[in-house]
Amino acid sequence: MKMTMRWFGEGYDTVTLQQIRQVPGVEGVITTIYDAAPGEEWEEDAILSMKQKVEDAGLSLCGIESVNIHDAIKVGSRDRDFYIDNYIRTLEKLGKNDIHLVCYNFMPVFDWTRSDLAKVRPDGSTVFAYDQKIIDQIDPANMSEAMGEKNNGFLLPGWEPERMAHIQELFRMYEGIDEDRLFANLQFFLEAIMPVCDKYDINMAIHPDDPAWSVFGLARIMTSGENLVRLTKLVDNPHNGVTLCTGSLGSDPKNDIVDAIHALKGRIHFAHVRNIKYNGEGSFEEAAHLSSDGSLDMFEIMKALYETGFDGPIRPDHGRAIWGEISMPGYGLYDRALGITYLNGIWESLEKMIGRKK
């Protein structure tokens, strides 16, 4: 596996490439052109500039998270072909510049949802939290404002003001879009882009829905290991794969992450490994990566990845805010660096315990 960290780019991220370079075991970053609007064709000069900055810092650009998908593609409207063509041209530019991984999602309206961006834990750290009872009391039209109360002044990925200004229009777009139609529209999109993925060896890695159930009545389909496997069979191409996000998939305690890893063997192209703590039905908070701090068995998750031959990029996911650090919520340096060290320690143990038996 290749240990990485997400980096949002200069002007958006408080964490620098130089700091990332100093975290032991980190080989590269996962990044994006943060100010590109969904559906917009990326400029090749912007891709080259981004890649050069990463490489000048002594790191590799291991993948893109995300090339966001326009809502016209998700709902299957008449203008979806225009946005798919833009997407294909962006993929061509990435492939030509030796970038071979794209993480994306197919969630309607909201990329991810939380009821609190800074829940205070007993040790004084703060974390993302979700409570369905609180979400049920929020008007989705005001969700952006609710999310913005604890954003530390940062632009949150997936919650860009320009997009959220059209929230009511977006909800109208998704009227009548059930799970079957969403699956069909995703299949149409993937079948359209697979030729360019084949040509440039680009792995598309869909991110599970976060949380793994319907929010505000919107259909969600990437909510279980079974549905992730279903997608790999609908478009049975090795470049059609999955981002295994333990926190998103694990938000529903009914999901067996270890079983999902084995069922998706060979189709997990990217992994987000983080821990969460269940607080009751429809309620969870994020935790330190250490297994005992949450409800997920991080050792067994890493062991399953190792046993199934996972060799793609992996990164710690959302970290706690600790030691007074002010950053984009979930994406400070300190706790994610601790998470990297912990995950690297597990992986080294697996290599020495299991590898010696082979």
Coordinates of C-alpha atoms in Angstrom, one line a residue:
M1 CA 0.0 0.0 0.0
K2 CA 1.0 3.6 -0.5
M3 CA 0.4 5.8 2.6
T4 CA -0.9 9.3 1.6
M5 CA -2.5 12.3 3.1
R6 CA -5.2 14.5 1.6
W7 CA -4.1 18.0 0.7
F8 CA -6.5 20.7 -0.5
G9 CA -3.9 23.0 -2.1
E10 CA -2.3 26.3 -1.5
G11 CA -4.7 28.9 -0.3
Y12 CA -7.2 26.3 1.0
D13 CA -5.2 24.1 3.4
T14 CA -3.4 25.0 6.6
V15 CA -1.3 21.9 6.3
T16 CA 1.7 22.4 4.0
L17 CA 3.4 19.9 1.7
Q18 CA 6.6 20.3 3.7
Q19 CA 4.8 19.2 6.8
I20 CA 3.2 16.2 5.1
R21 CA 6.7 15.3 3.7
Q22 CA 7.9 15.0 7.3
V23 CA 5.3 12.5 8.5
P24 CA 7.1 9.1 8.5
G25 CA 6.0 6.7 5.8
V26 CA 4.0 9.2 3.7
E27 CA 4.7 8.7 0.0
G28 CA 2.3 11.2 -1.5
V29 CA -0.8 13.2 -1.4
I30 CA -4.4 12.9 -2.7
T31 CA -5.5 16.3 -4.0
T32 CA -7.7 18.2 -6.4
I33 CA -8.3 21.5 -8.1
Y34 CA -10.4 22.8 -5.3
D35 CA -12.0 25.7 -7.0
A36 CA -13.2 23.7 -10.1
A37 CA -17.0 23.6 -10.2
P38 CA -18.8 20.3 -10.7
G39 CA -19.1 19.6 -14.4
E40 CA -16.4 22.0 -15.4
E41 CA -13.6 20.7 -17.7
W42 CA -10.2 21.1 -16.0
E43 CA -7.5 23.1 -17.6
E44 CA -4.3 21.1 -18.3
D45 CA -2.1 23.9 -17.1
A46 CA -3.8 23.8 -13.7
I47 CA -3.2 20.0 -13.5
L48 CA 0.4 20.4 -14.4
S49 CA 0.9 23.2 -11.8
M50 CA -0.7 21.1 -9.1
K51 CA 1.4 18.1 -9.9
Q52 CA 4.6 20.1 -10.1
K53 CA 4.1 21.6 -6.6
V54 CA 3.6 18.2 -5.1
E55 CA 6.6 16.7 -6.8
D56 CA 8.8 19.7 -5.9
A57 CA 8.0 18.9 -2.3
G58 CA 9.4 15.4 -2.7
L59 CA 6.0 13.7 -2.8
S60 CA 4.0 11.9 -5.4
L61 CA 0.5 12.9 -6.6
C62 CA -1.2 9.5 -6.0
G63 CA -4.7 10.4 -7.0
I64 CA -7.5 13.0 -7.3
E65 CA -10.2 13.5 -4.8
S66 CA -12.5 14.5 -6.4
V67 CA -13.4 15.2 -10.0
N68 CA -17.0 16.1 -8.9
I69 CA -19.9 14.9 -10.9
H70 CA -22.5 17.4 -12.1
D71 CA -26.1 16.8 -10.9
A72 CA -27.3 16.5 -14.5
I73 CA -25.4 13.2 -14.7
K74 CA -26.8 12.0 -11.4
V75 CA -30.4 12.7 -12.3
G76 CA -30.0 11.8 -16.0
S77 CA -31.3 15.0 -17.4
R78 CA -31.1 15.9 -21.1
D79 CA -27.8 17.8 -20.8
R80 CA -25.9 15.0 -19.1
D81 CA -24.0 14.2 -22.3
F82 CA -22.4 17.6 -22.2
Y83 CA -21.1 17.2 -18.7
I84 CA -20.0 13.6 -19.4
D85 CA -18.0 14.9 -22.3
N86 CA -16.4 17.4 -20.0
Y87 CA -15.6 14.7 -17.6
I88 CA -14.0 12.5 -20.2
R89 CA -11.8 15.4 -21.4
T90 CA -10.7 16.0 -17.8
L91 CA -9.8 12.3 -17.4
E92 CA -7.8 12.4 -20.7
K93 CA -5.7 15.3 -19.3
L94 CA -5.2 13.5 -16.0
G95 CA -4.2 10.2 -17.8
K96 CA -1.8 12.0 -20.1
N97 CA -0.1 13.5 -17.1
D98 CA 0.4 10.1 -15.4
I99 CA -2.4 10.4 -12.8
H100 CA -4.3 7.1 -12.6
L101 CA -6.8 7.3 -9.7
V102 CA -10.0 9.4 -9.3
C103 CA -12.1 9.1 -6.1
Y104 CA -15.7 10.4 -6.7
N105 CA -19.1 10.0 -5.2
F106 CA -22.7 9.8 -6.5
M107 CA -24.6 11.3 -3.6
P108 CA -27.6 13.5 -4.3
V109 CA -27.3 17.2 -3.3
F110 CA -25.1 16.7 -0.2
D111 CA -21.6 15.0 -0.4
W112 CA -21.6 14.3 3.3
T113 CA -23.7 15.4 6.2
R114 CA -23.0 16.1 9.9
S115 CA -25.1 17.6 12.7
D116 CA -21.9 18.9 14.5
L117 CA -18.5 19.8 13.2
A118 CA -16.9 20.2 16.6
K119 CA -18.5 18.0 19.2
V120 CA -16.4 18.1 22.3
R121 CA -15.2 14.8 23.6
P122 CA -14.2 13.9 27.2
D123 CA -10.5 14.6 26.5
G124 CA -11.2 18.0 25.1
S125 CA -10.7 17.2 21.5
T126 CA -13.5 18.0 19.0
V127 CA -14.8 15.8 16.2
F128 CA -17.5 15.5 13.5
A129 CA -20.7 14.0 14.8
Y130 CA -24.0 12.9 13.4
D131 CA -27.4 12.6 15.2
Q132 CA -30.4 11.8 13.1
K133 CA -32.7 13.4 15.6
I134 CA -31.0 16.7 15.2
I135 CA -30.9 16.4 11.4
D136 CA -34.6 15.7 11.3
Q137 CA -35.2 19.1 12.9
I138 CA -33.2 21.0 10.3
D139 CA -34.7 22.5 7.2
P140 CA -32.3 21.3 4.4
A141 CA -32.5 24.8 2.9
N142 CA -30.7 26.1 6.0
M143 CA -28.3 23.2 6.2
S144 CA -25.4 25.1 4.7
E145 CA -25.8 27.8 7.4
A146 CA -25.9 25.1 10.1
M147 CA -22.8 23.5 8.8
G148 CA -21.0 26.9 8.6
E149 CA -21.3 27.7 12.3
K150 CA -18.2 25.7 13.2
N151 CA -16.2 25.6 10.0
N152 CA -13.4 27.8 11.4
G153 CA -13.8 30.1 8.4
F154 CA -12.9 27.4 5.8
L155 CA -14.7 26.5 2.7
L156 CA -16.0 22.9 3.3
P157 CA -15.7 20.5 0.4
G158 CA -19.1 19.6 -1.0
W159 CA -20.7 22.7 0.7
E160 CA -19.5 25.4 -1.6
P161 CA -21.8 28.6 -1.2
E162 CA -22.3 28.9 -5.0
R163 CA -23.8 25.4 -5.1
M164 CA -25.7 25.7 -1.8
A165 CA -27.4 28.9 -3.0
H166 CA -29.4 26.7 -5.4
I167 CA -30.4 24.1 -2.8
Q168 CA -34.1 24.3 -3.5
E169 CA -33.5 23.9 -7.2
L170 CA -31.3 20.9 -6.5
F171 CA -34.0 19.2 -4.4
R172 CA -36.5 19.7 -7.3
M173 CA -34.0 18.1 -9.7
Y174 CA -34.0 14.9 -7.6
E175 CA -37.8 14.6 -7.3
G176 CA -38.7 11.1 -8.5
I177 CA -35.1 9.9 -8.5
D178 CA -35.3 6.6 -6.6
E179 CA -32.5 4.1 -6.0
D180 CA -33.1 2.2 -9.2
R181 CA -32.9 5.4 -11.3
L182 CA -29.8 6.5 -9.5
F183 CA -28.1 3.2 -10.1
A184 CA -29.1 3.3 -13.8
N185 CA -27.7 6.8 -14.1
L186 CA -24.5 5.8 -12.4
Q187 CA -24.2 2.8 -14.8
F188 CA -24.7 5.0 -17.8
F189 CA -22.0 7.4 -16.6
L190 CA -19.5 4.6 -15.9
E191 CA -20.1 2.9 -19.3
A192 CA -19.5 6.2 -21.0
I193 CA -16.1 6.9 -19.3
M194 CA -14.7 3.4 -19.2
P195 CA -13.1 3.6 -22.7
V196 CA -10.9 6.6 -21.6
C197 CA -10.2 4.8 -18.3
D198 CA -9.0 1.8 -20.2
K199 CA -6.9 3.9 -22.6
Y200 CA -5.1 5.7 -19.7
D201 CA -5.3 3.1 -17.0
I202 CA -7.4 5.3 -14.7
N203 CA -9.0 3.6 -11.7
M204 CA -12.4 5.2 -10.8
A205 CA -13.0 4.6 -7.1
I206 CA -16.5 5.4 -5.9
H207 CA -16.9 6.7 -2.3
P208 CA -19.6 5.2 -0.1
D209 CA -22.4 7.5 1.0
D210 CA -21.8 9.4 4.2
P211 CA -23.7 8.5 6.3
A212 CA -24.9 5.2 4.8
W213 CA -28.6 5.9 4.7
S214 CA -31.1 8.3 3.1
V215 CA -30.8 11.9 4.4
F216 CA -33.7 14.4 3.9
G217 CA -35.6 11.8 1.8
L218 CA -32.9 11.7 -0.9
A219 CA -32.1 8.3 -2.4
R220 CA -28.7 6.9 -1.6
I221 CA -27.2 3.8 -3.2
M222 CA -23.6 3.3 -2.0
T223 CA -24.7 2.3 1.5
S224 CA -23.5 -1.3 1.9
G225 CA -21.0 -3.8 0.8
E226 CA -23.7 -5.6 -1.2
N227 CA -24.4 -2.4 -3.2
L228 CA -20.7 -1.7 -3.8
V229 CA -20.3 -5.3 -5.2
R230 CA -23.5 -4.8 -7.3
L231 CA -21.9 -1.8 -8.9
T232 CA -18.7 -3.6 -9.8
K233 CA -20.8 -6.3 -11.5
L234 CA -23.1 -3.8 -13.3
V235 CA -20.0 -2.4 -15.0
D236 CA -17.6 -5.3 -14.9
N237 CA -14.4 -3.5 -15.7
P238 CA -11.4 -3.6 -13.4
H239 CA -11.2 0.2 -13.7
N240 CA -14.6 0.5 -12.1
G241 CA -13.8 0.2 -8.4
V242 CA -14.3 1.4 -4.9
T243 CA -12.9 3.8 -2.3
L244 CA -13.2 1.8 0.9
C245 CA -14.1 4.4 3.5
T246 CA -14.4 2.7 6.8
G247 CA -16.1 5.6 8.5
S248 CA -18.8 6.1 5.8
L249 CA -19.5 2.4 5.3
G250 CA -19.2 1.8 9.1
S251 CA -21.7 4.5 10.0
D252 CA -24.3 1.8 9.7
P253 CA -23.3 -0.9 12.2
K254 CA -25.1 -3.5 10.1
N255 CA -22.3 -3.2 7.5
D256 CA -19.5 -5.8 8.0
I257 CA -16.4 -3.9 6.7
V258 CA -14.1 -6.9 6.8
D259 CA -16.6 -9.0 4.8
A260 CA -17.0 -6.1 2.3
I261 CA -13.2 -5.9 1.8
H262 CA -13.0 -9.6 1.0
A263 CA -16.1 -9.4 -1.3
L264 CA -14.5 -6.5 -3.2
K265 CA -11.1 -8.1 -3.6
G266 CA -9.3 -6.6 -6.5
R267 CA -11.7 -3.7 -6.9
I268 CA -10.7 -1.6 -3.9
H269 CA -8.5 1.1 -5.6
F270 CA -8.2 3.5 -2.6
A271 CA -8.8 3.4 1.1
H272 CA -9.9 5.9 3.7
V273 CA -9.3 4.3 7.1
R274 CA -10.8 6.0 10.1
N275 CA -12.7 5.1 13.3
I276 CA -16.1 6.1 14.6
K277 CA -17.9 5.6 17.8
Y278 CA -21.6 4.5 17.9
N279 CA -23.8 6.5 20.3
G280 CA -27.1 4.8 19.4
E281 CA -29.4 4.3 16.4
G282 CA -28.6 7.0 13.8
S283 CA -26.0 8.6 16.0
F284 CA -22.2 8.4 15.8
E285 CA -19.2 10.6 16.4
E286 CA -15.7 10.3 14.9
A287 CA -12.9 9.1 17.0
A288 CA -9.1 8.7 17.0
H289 CA -7.8 6.0 14.7
L290 CA -6.9 3.7 17.6
S291 CA -9.4 0.9 17.8
S292 CA -10.2 1.2 21.5
D293 CA -11.2 4.9 21.0
G294 CA -14.1 3.9 18.8
S295 CA -16.3 1.1 17.6
L296 CA -14.3 -0.3 14.6
D297 CA -11.6 -2.9 14.8
M298 CA -8.9 -1.1 12.8
F299 CA -6.5 -4.1 13.1
E300 CA -9.0 -6.5 11.4
I301 CA -9.8 -3.9 8.7
M302 CA -6.1 -3.4 7.9
K303 CA -5.6 -7.2 8.1
A304 CA -8.3 -7.8 5.5
L305 CA -6.8 -5.2 3.2
Y306 CA -3.4 -6.9 3.6
E307 CA -4.8 -10.4 3.0
T308 CA -6.7 -9.4 -0.1
G309 CA -3.5 -7.9 -1.7
F310 CA -4.5 -4.2 -1.5
D311 CA -1.6 -2.2 -2.9
G312 CA -3.2 1.2 -3.7
P313 CA -3.1 4.5 -1.9
I314 CA -4.5 4.7 1.6
R315 CA -4.9 7.6 3.8
P316 CA -6.1 8.4 7.3
D317 CA -9.4 10.1 7.2
H318 CA -11.0 12.8 9.3
G319 CA -8.9 13.6 12.4
R320 CA -9.9 15.1 15.7
A321 CA -9.0 18.7 16.4
I322 CA -6.3 18.5 19.1
W323 CA -3.6 20.5 20.7
G324 CA -5.2 23.8 19.9
E325 CA -4.8 23.4 16.1
I326 CA -7.1 25.6 14.0
S327 CA -7.7 24.0 10.6
M328 CA -10.4 22.9 8.1
P329 CA -12.6 20.7 10.3
G330 CA -11.4 17.1 10.2
Y331 CA -8.3 18.0 8.3
G332 CA -5.7 19.2 10.7
L333 CA -2.2 17.9 10.7
Y334 CA -1.7 16.5 14.2
D335 CA -4.3 13.9 14.6
R336 CA -4.1 12.7 11.0
A337 CA -0.3 12.3 11.5
L338 CA -0.9 10.2 14.6
G339 CA -3.4 8.1 12.6
I340 CA -0.8 7.6 9.9
T341 CA 1.8 6.4 12.4
Y342 CA -0.8 4.0 14.0
L343 CA -1.9 2.5 10.6
N344 CA 1.7 2.2 9.5
G345 CA 2.5 0.3 12.7
I346 CA -0.4 -2.2 12.0
W347 CA 0.8 -2.7 8.4
E348 CA 4.4 -3.3 9.5
S349 CA 3.1 -5.9 12.0
L350 CA 1.1 -7.6 9.3
E351 CA 4.0 -7.7 6.9
K352 CA 6.2 -9.3 9.5
M353 CA 3.6 -11.7 10.9
I354 CA 1.8 -12.8 7.7
G355 CA 4.6 -12.2 5.2
R356 CA 7.0 -14.5 7.0
K357 CA 4.5 -17.4 6.8
K358 CA 4.2 -17.1 3.0

